[in-house]
XYZ file of C-alpha atoms in Angstrom:
392
model
C 1.266 -6.768 77.081
C -0.196 -8.657 74.644
C -2.943 -6.049 74.322
C -0.579 -3.191 73.443
C 1.534 -4.853 71.475
C -1.000 -5.459 69.159
C -3.714 -2.780 69.652
C -3.146 -1.217 66.298
C -3.982 -4.320 64.376
C -6.831 -5.092 66.530
C -8.127 -1.904 65.933
C -8.166 -2.771 62.124
C -9.822 -6.031 63.089
C -12.224 -5.819 65.747
C -15.093 -3.762 66.682
C -15.362 -1.420 69.955
C -17.520 -3.860 71.642
C -15.380 -6.648 70.264
C -12.442 -5.040 71.587
C -13.864 -4.427 75.346
C -14.754 -7.706 75.594
C -11.844 -9.276 74.691
C -10.045 -6.770 77.017
C -12.151 -7.239 79.972
C -11.795 -11.224 79.564
C -8.136 -11.162 79.371
C -7.809 -9.080 82.365
C -10.802 -11.387 84.399
C -8.428 -14.225 83.485
C -5.345 -12.574 84.645
C -6.742 -12.217 88.114
C -8.011 -15.402 88.212
C -4.898 -17.041 86.956
C -3.618 -15.063 90.315
C -5.710 -16.343 92.156
C -5.093 -19.777 91.108
C -1.774 -19.635 92.366
C -2.797 -18.516 95.613
C -5.333 -20.698 96.457
C -6.370 -23.428 93.915
C -9.868 -24.698 93.596
C -11.877 -26.688 91.525
C -14.851 -23.695 91.092
C -12.081 -21.606 90.236
C -10.703 -24.088 87.885
C -14.020 -24.692 86.287
C -14.609 -20.741 85.791
C -11.118 -20.275 84.411
C -11.643 -23.441 81.907
C -15.077 -21.345 80.719
C -13.331 -18.071 80.961
C -10.495 -19.587 78.713
C -12.858 -21.146 75.937
C -14.460 -17.929 75.619
C -11.459 -16.029 74.900
C -10.610 -19.249 72.523
C -13.537 -18.911 70.762
C -13.382 -14.749 70.375
C -9.765 -15.318 69.230
C -11.279 -17.735 66.319
C -13.587 -14.778 65.523
C -10.742 -12.710 65.678
C -8.520 -15.127 63.507
C -11.603 -15.468 60.788
C -11.641 -11.599 60.656
C -7.960 -11.296 60.111
C -8.423 -13.389 57.659
C -11.343 -11.896 55.723
C -9.295 -8.453 55.972
C -6.479 -10.332 54.315
C -8.458 -11.886 51.580
C -10.244 -8.383 51.158
C -6.702 -6.491 51.081
C -5.133 -9.141 48.763
C -8.264 -8.268 46.462
C -8.293 -5.024 46.312
C -4.272 -5.333 45.986
C -5.126 -7.350 42.949
C -8.047 -4.587 41.495
C -4.886 -2.217 42.012
C -2.905 -4.509 39.661
C -5.162 -4.558 36.810
C -6.183 -1.128 36.797
C -2.839 -0.095 36.798
C -2.481 -2.629 33.678
C -5.374 -0.962 32.321
C -3.989 2.662 32.717
C -0.922 1.732 31.523
C -2.265 -0.204 28.780
C -4.488 2.972 27.394
C -1.799 5.199 28.197
C 0.437 2.746 25.600
C -2.648 3.318 22.957
C -2.749 6.872 23.378
C 1.073 7.205 23.155
C 1.189 5.061 20.112
C -0.949 7.045 18.253
C 0.523 10.030 18.955
C 3.549 8.635 17.898
C 1.470 7.478 14.908
C 0.454 10.620 14.285
C 4.127 12.282 15.067
C 6.490 9.647 13.643
C 4.885 6.662 11.861
C 2.662 8.085 9.497
C 5.075 10.337 8.162
C 7.711 7.880 8.098
C 5.192 5.676 6.086
C 4.040 8.546 4.171
C 8.065 8.522 3.016
C 7.926 4.951 2.277
C 5.298 5.124 -0.081
C 6.841 7.852 -2.121
C 9.943 5.980 -1.875
C 7.921 2.913 -3.568
C 6.772 4.955 -6.221
C 10.172 6.744 -6.938
C 11.543 3.380 -7.087
C 8.743 2.503 -9.910
C 10.015 5.362 -11.941
C 7.270 8.060 -10.690
C 9.330 11.197 -9.529
C 6.727 13.482 -7.162
C 7.560 15.832 -4.861
C 7.198 14.832 -1.291
C 4.941 17.066 0.727
C 4.510 15.451 4.841
C 2.570 17.142 7.238
C 5.156 16.561 10.102
C 6.190 19.177 12.729
C 8.938 17.272 13.270
C 12.364 19.491 12.447
C 13.726 15.666 11.418
C 11.472 14.664 9.306
C 11.254 17.939 7.913
C 14.939 18.150 7.116
C 14.638 14.877 5.965
C 12.082 15.986 3.321
C 14.072 19.006 2.204
C 17.058 17.094 1.639
C 14.858 14.236 -0.400
C 13.191 16.947 -2.615
C 16.546 18.304 -3.609
C 17.642 14.697 -4.395
C 14.370 14.450 -6.331
C 15.112 17.949 -8.300
C 18.760 16.787 -9.327
C 17.313 12.976 -10.693
C 15.003 15.011 -12.468
C 17.726 16.708 -14.081
C 19.719 14.261 -14.733
C 16.794 12.135 -16.101
C 15.853 14.690 -18.811
C 20.033 15.159 -19.386
C 19.635 10.976 -20.095
C 16.867 12.054 -22.213
C 18.272 14.482 -24.329
C 21.681 12.445 -24.660
C 19.495 9.496 -25.904
C 17.942 11.789 -28.626
C 21.344 12.696 -29.747
C 22.827 9.122 -30.087
C 19.717 8.339 -32.010
C 20.183 11.274 -34.574
C 23.456 9.012 -35.457
C 20.621 6.328 -36.810
C 18.662 9.073 -38.077
C 20.914 10.570 -40.194
C 21.794 7.578 -42.466
C 18.033 7.578 -42.995
C 17.707 11.340 -43.542
C 20.336 11.304 -46.211
C 18.864 7.945 -48.326
C 15.723 10.096 -47.895
C 17.009 13.729 -48.987
C 19.374 11.742 -51.773
C 15.694 10.824 -53.913
C 14.635 14.626 -54.290
C 17.830 16.071 -54.315
C 18.552 13.357 -56.898
C 15.018 14.735 -58.972
C 15.740 18.347 -58.619
C 19.281 17.730 -60.124
C 17.868 15.434 -63.368
C 15.019 18.259 -63.505
C 17.885 21.130 -63.929
C 20.050 19.014 -66.002
C 17.122 18.585 -68.627
C 15.969 22.113 -68.119
C 19.247 23.183 -69.102
C 19.751 21.089 -72.520
C 16.317 21.932 -73.522
C 16.638 25.544 -72.691
C 16.623 26.421 -76.230
C 13.881 24.387 -77.206
C 11.880 26.967 -75.043
C 9.013 24.451 -74.844
C 6.779 26.550 -71.879
C 4.503 23.748 -70.534
C 7.335 21.242 -70.672
C 9.328 23.622 -68.815
C 6.668 24.271 -66.151
C 6.003 20.919 -65.675
C 9.735 20.139 -64.427
C 9.821 23.451 -62.503
C 6.879 22.014 -60.705
C 8.756 18.639 -60.041
C 11.230 20.842 -58.482
C 9.185 22.710 -55.945
C 7.278 19.451 -54.962
C 10.836 17.537 -54.612
C 12.443 20.556 -52.648
C 9.503 20.683 -50.404
C 9.682 17.144 -49.663
C 13.413 17.797 -48.818
C 12.306 20.562 -46.857
C 9.778 18.517 -44.767
C 12.251 15.952 -44.068
C 15.066 18.514 -43.005
C 12.115 20.255 -40.518
C 11.374 16.769 -39.355
C 14.704 15.667 -38.273
C 15.136 19.665 -36.634
C 11.650 19.163 -34.599
C 12.796 15.747 -33.472
C 16.033 17.372 -32.229
C 15.141 19.944 -30.646
C 14.202 20.401 -26.926
C 10.633 21.291 -26.211
C 8.222 20.882 -22.974
C 5.682 18.495 -22.584
C 2.539 19.465 -24.540
C 0.009 17.151 -26.030
C -1.684 17.408 -29.385
C -4.018 15.466 -31.288
C -1.810 13.792 -34.249
C -2.878 11.139 -37.087
C -1.226 8.213 -35.979
C -0.602 7.077 -39.583
C 1.424 10.474 -40.571
C 3.737 10.282 -37.229
C 4.094 6.512 -38.363
C 5.126 7.257 -41.762
C 7.047 10.452 -40.744
C 9.294 7.971 -38.288
C 9.901 4.952 -40.629
C 11.255 7.880 -43.103
C 14.175 7.935 -40.395
C 15.210 4.619 -40.209
C 14.037 3.618 -43.766
C 18.188 3.659 -44.261
C 18.410 0.951 -41.662
C 16.582 -1.483 -42.728
C 18.179 -3.996 -44.597
C 16.764 -5.434 -48.080
C 15.784 -8.296 -46.831
C 13.639 -7.237 -43.926
C 10.117 -6.543 -44.791
C 8.056 -3.240 -42.654
C 3.998 -4.097 -42.766
C 1.866 -1.081 -41.795
C -1.669 -1.518 -41.095
C -2.782 1.914 -38.736
C -6.240 3.153 -39.756
C -6.063 6.988 -41.575
C -8.594 8.098 -39.297
C -6.833 7.087 -36.022
C -6.017 10.162 -33.994
C -3.786 10.387 -30.923
C -3.487 12.969 -27.593
C 0.129 12.882 -27.750
C 3.720 14.713 -27.507
C 4.750 14.673 -30.814
C 8.277 14.391 -29.923
C 8.080 12.365 -27.370
C 5.923 9.241 -28.748
C 7.992 9.748 -32.194
C 11.204 9.105 -29.457
C 9.464 6.285 -28.758
C 8.547 4.569 -31.865
C 11.673 5.205 -33.323
C 13.194 3.045 -30.087
C 11.090 0.315 -30.636
C 12.028 0.097 -34.466
C 15.436 0.437 -34.013
C 15.322 -2.430 -31.595
C 13.138 -4.519 -33.783
C 15.473 -3.671 -37.334
C 18.548 -4.839 -34.204
C 16.655 -7.754 -33.685
C 15.444 -9.658 -36.875
C 18.748 -8.606 -38.342
C 19.541 -9.224 -42.351
C 16.076 -10.682 -42.976
C 13.003 -11.276 -41.254
C 9.480 -9.085 -40.702
C 8.373 -5.652 -38.987
C 5.207 -5.468 -38.348
C 3.034 -2.084 -36.940
C -0.493 -2.517 -36.219
C -2.782 -0.255 -34.656
C -6.635 -0.059 -33.513
C -9.300 1.873 -32.100
C -10.163 0.099 -28.488
C -11.627 1.008 -24.972
C -9.558 0.452 -21.457
C -11.162 -2.189 -19.520
C -11.600 -0.682 -16.561
C -13.944 2.398 -17.744
C -14.627 1.926 -21.152
C -12.695 4.961 -22.258
C -11.439 5.175 -25.786
C -8.101 4.254 -26.337
C -5.939 3.443 -29.420
C -3.865 0.233 -29.102
C -0.516 -0.064 -31.060
C 1.581 -2.869 -31.851
C 5.291 -3.211 -33.012
C 6.254 -7.305 -33.449
C 9.350 -8.463 -35.178
C 10.501 -12.312 -36.283
C 13.537 -12.221 -34.215
C 15.321 -14.262 -31.825
C 12.538 -13.023 -28.654
C 13.783 -12.355 -25.349
C 14.780 -15.165 -22.582
C 11.578 -15.467 -19.997
C 13.988 -14.430 -17.106
C 15.108 -10.932 -18.484
C 11.438 -9.859 -19.484
C 10.773 -8.637 -16.411
C 14.027 -6.281 -16.672
C 13.779 -4.941 -20.210
C 12.149 -1.566 -19.136
C 15.230 -0.905 -16.440
C 17.384 1.477 -16.760
C 20.863 0.716 -18.204
C 19.637 -2.886 -19.004
C 20.580 -4.264 -22.375
C 21.515 -7.651 -23.875
C 23.365 -5.777 -26.705
C 27.260 -6.106 -26.809
C 29.279 -3.121 -25.422
C 29.254 -0.167 -27.738
C 25.932 -1.317 -29.340
C 23.547 0.302 -27.061
C 23.042 2.212 -23.953
C 20.511 0.420 -22.455
C 18.404 3.330 -22.155
C 15.757 3.067 -24.819
C 13.301 0.747 -23.470
C 13.624 2.702 -20.277
C 12.904 6.189 -21.782
C 9.692 4.224 -23.887
C 8.007 3.284 -20.496
C 8.597 6.753 -19.194
C 7.014 8.566 -21.969
C 4.258 5.955 -22.126
C 3.299 6.602 -18.618
C 3.978 10.364 -18.975
C 0.551 10.325 -21.470
C -1.260 8.149 -19.184
C -0.634 5.222 -21.493
C 0.733 1.756 -20.420
C 2.895 -0.540 -22.188
C 4.042 -4.206 -22.557
C 6.106 -6.933 -23.844
C 5.405 -10.408 -25.281
C 8.234 -12.711 -25.956
C 9.149 -16.465 -26.647
C 12.667 -17.585 -27.594
C 12.877 -18.300 -31.250
C 9.287 -16.965 -31.751
C 10.054 -12.690 -31.979
C 8.977 -10.253 -29.478
C 5.654 -7.617 -29.712
C 5.414 -4.413 -27.966
C 1.569 -3.691 -26.931
C 1.138 0.491 -26.368
C -2.370 1.594 -25.041
C -2.465 5.224 -25.413
C -5.549 7.390 -24.920
C -7.709 8.295 -27.683
C -7.519 11.814 -28.823
C -11.180 12.125 -28.983
C -13.047 15.709 -29.955
C -13.998 16.113 -25.864
C -10.465 16.091 -25.124
C -8.534 19.475 -24.452
C -5.473 20.215 -26.584
C -3.367 19.905 -24.147
C -4.127 16.935 -22.341
């Protein structure tokens, strides 16, 4: 009965010879016990005891074999478990890379583009991804960028038009001088007409012509500034650009404010004239407002080289003796709509637009300021060397 109930387990643990031996000894043990019940005798008892020891020894071997089998089964299970862990880990790594290709990498690219947009660089998104959700997000984002670019251009034009109010008073002052000279010369001509001194008349007419050309240049510069143009770089003498811009703001400069200009005549920059004039105008207006009724404004420029690759550059420095900017506000001055002026005295776009224009020229602008020590704006632009193309 014992053999029948445990036959399957015994087959796993014993060799065929051991199985035959155990079966034979158990049957023999059964017969001896039956005989012992019928007629007990010392020799039979001795034989039963000897056979029992043999069966016990075989049972111990069976138990040892079973323990070894259990140990091997446990080791096998552990190996299978470890193999499953390794397989799942490899599967997780492969799936992670697949997800990275399909989802994570496009999202990271999107994050990088958003950081660029936050820094003011509006660049169209181009994410290589087949996922419909990512493609839809890309289209929506590019549509938003197009709208932002349109509104940015409108803001730039609005700021430019707002500056015209300041320019008109300066232009009126500049136009008044040549018009007064023309009027005086015409009155003299009318008074001296009967005497007919041709040489003197020729001199007066030359003055009238010169003053007319002067007024024409002023009006032309104003029209050029107000007209919308596409971005286009050209080589310009910085000194001419500075003097032309100063004419726009001269009427706004109080009598107690001194303006010092130190710009080498041969210093050439590669810029979009209209946009660069907007930068200089915004910075000069800020300087005039900062110094108030008395003070000093300085505009200096020099040839230099970039720190990283020794590329020729032009450094422009505009400083004033105003009250300065508090240290906690200095990092915010180039943010759109940030202003320390009272309501109605500024849009908060002047420095933001200046910063954007300088970056558009592959340049840089920064400010140094300390309370009660004035403010200095530093601009670094690529020099207009002869090796560079006209359009940049």
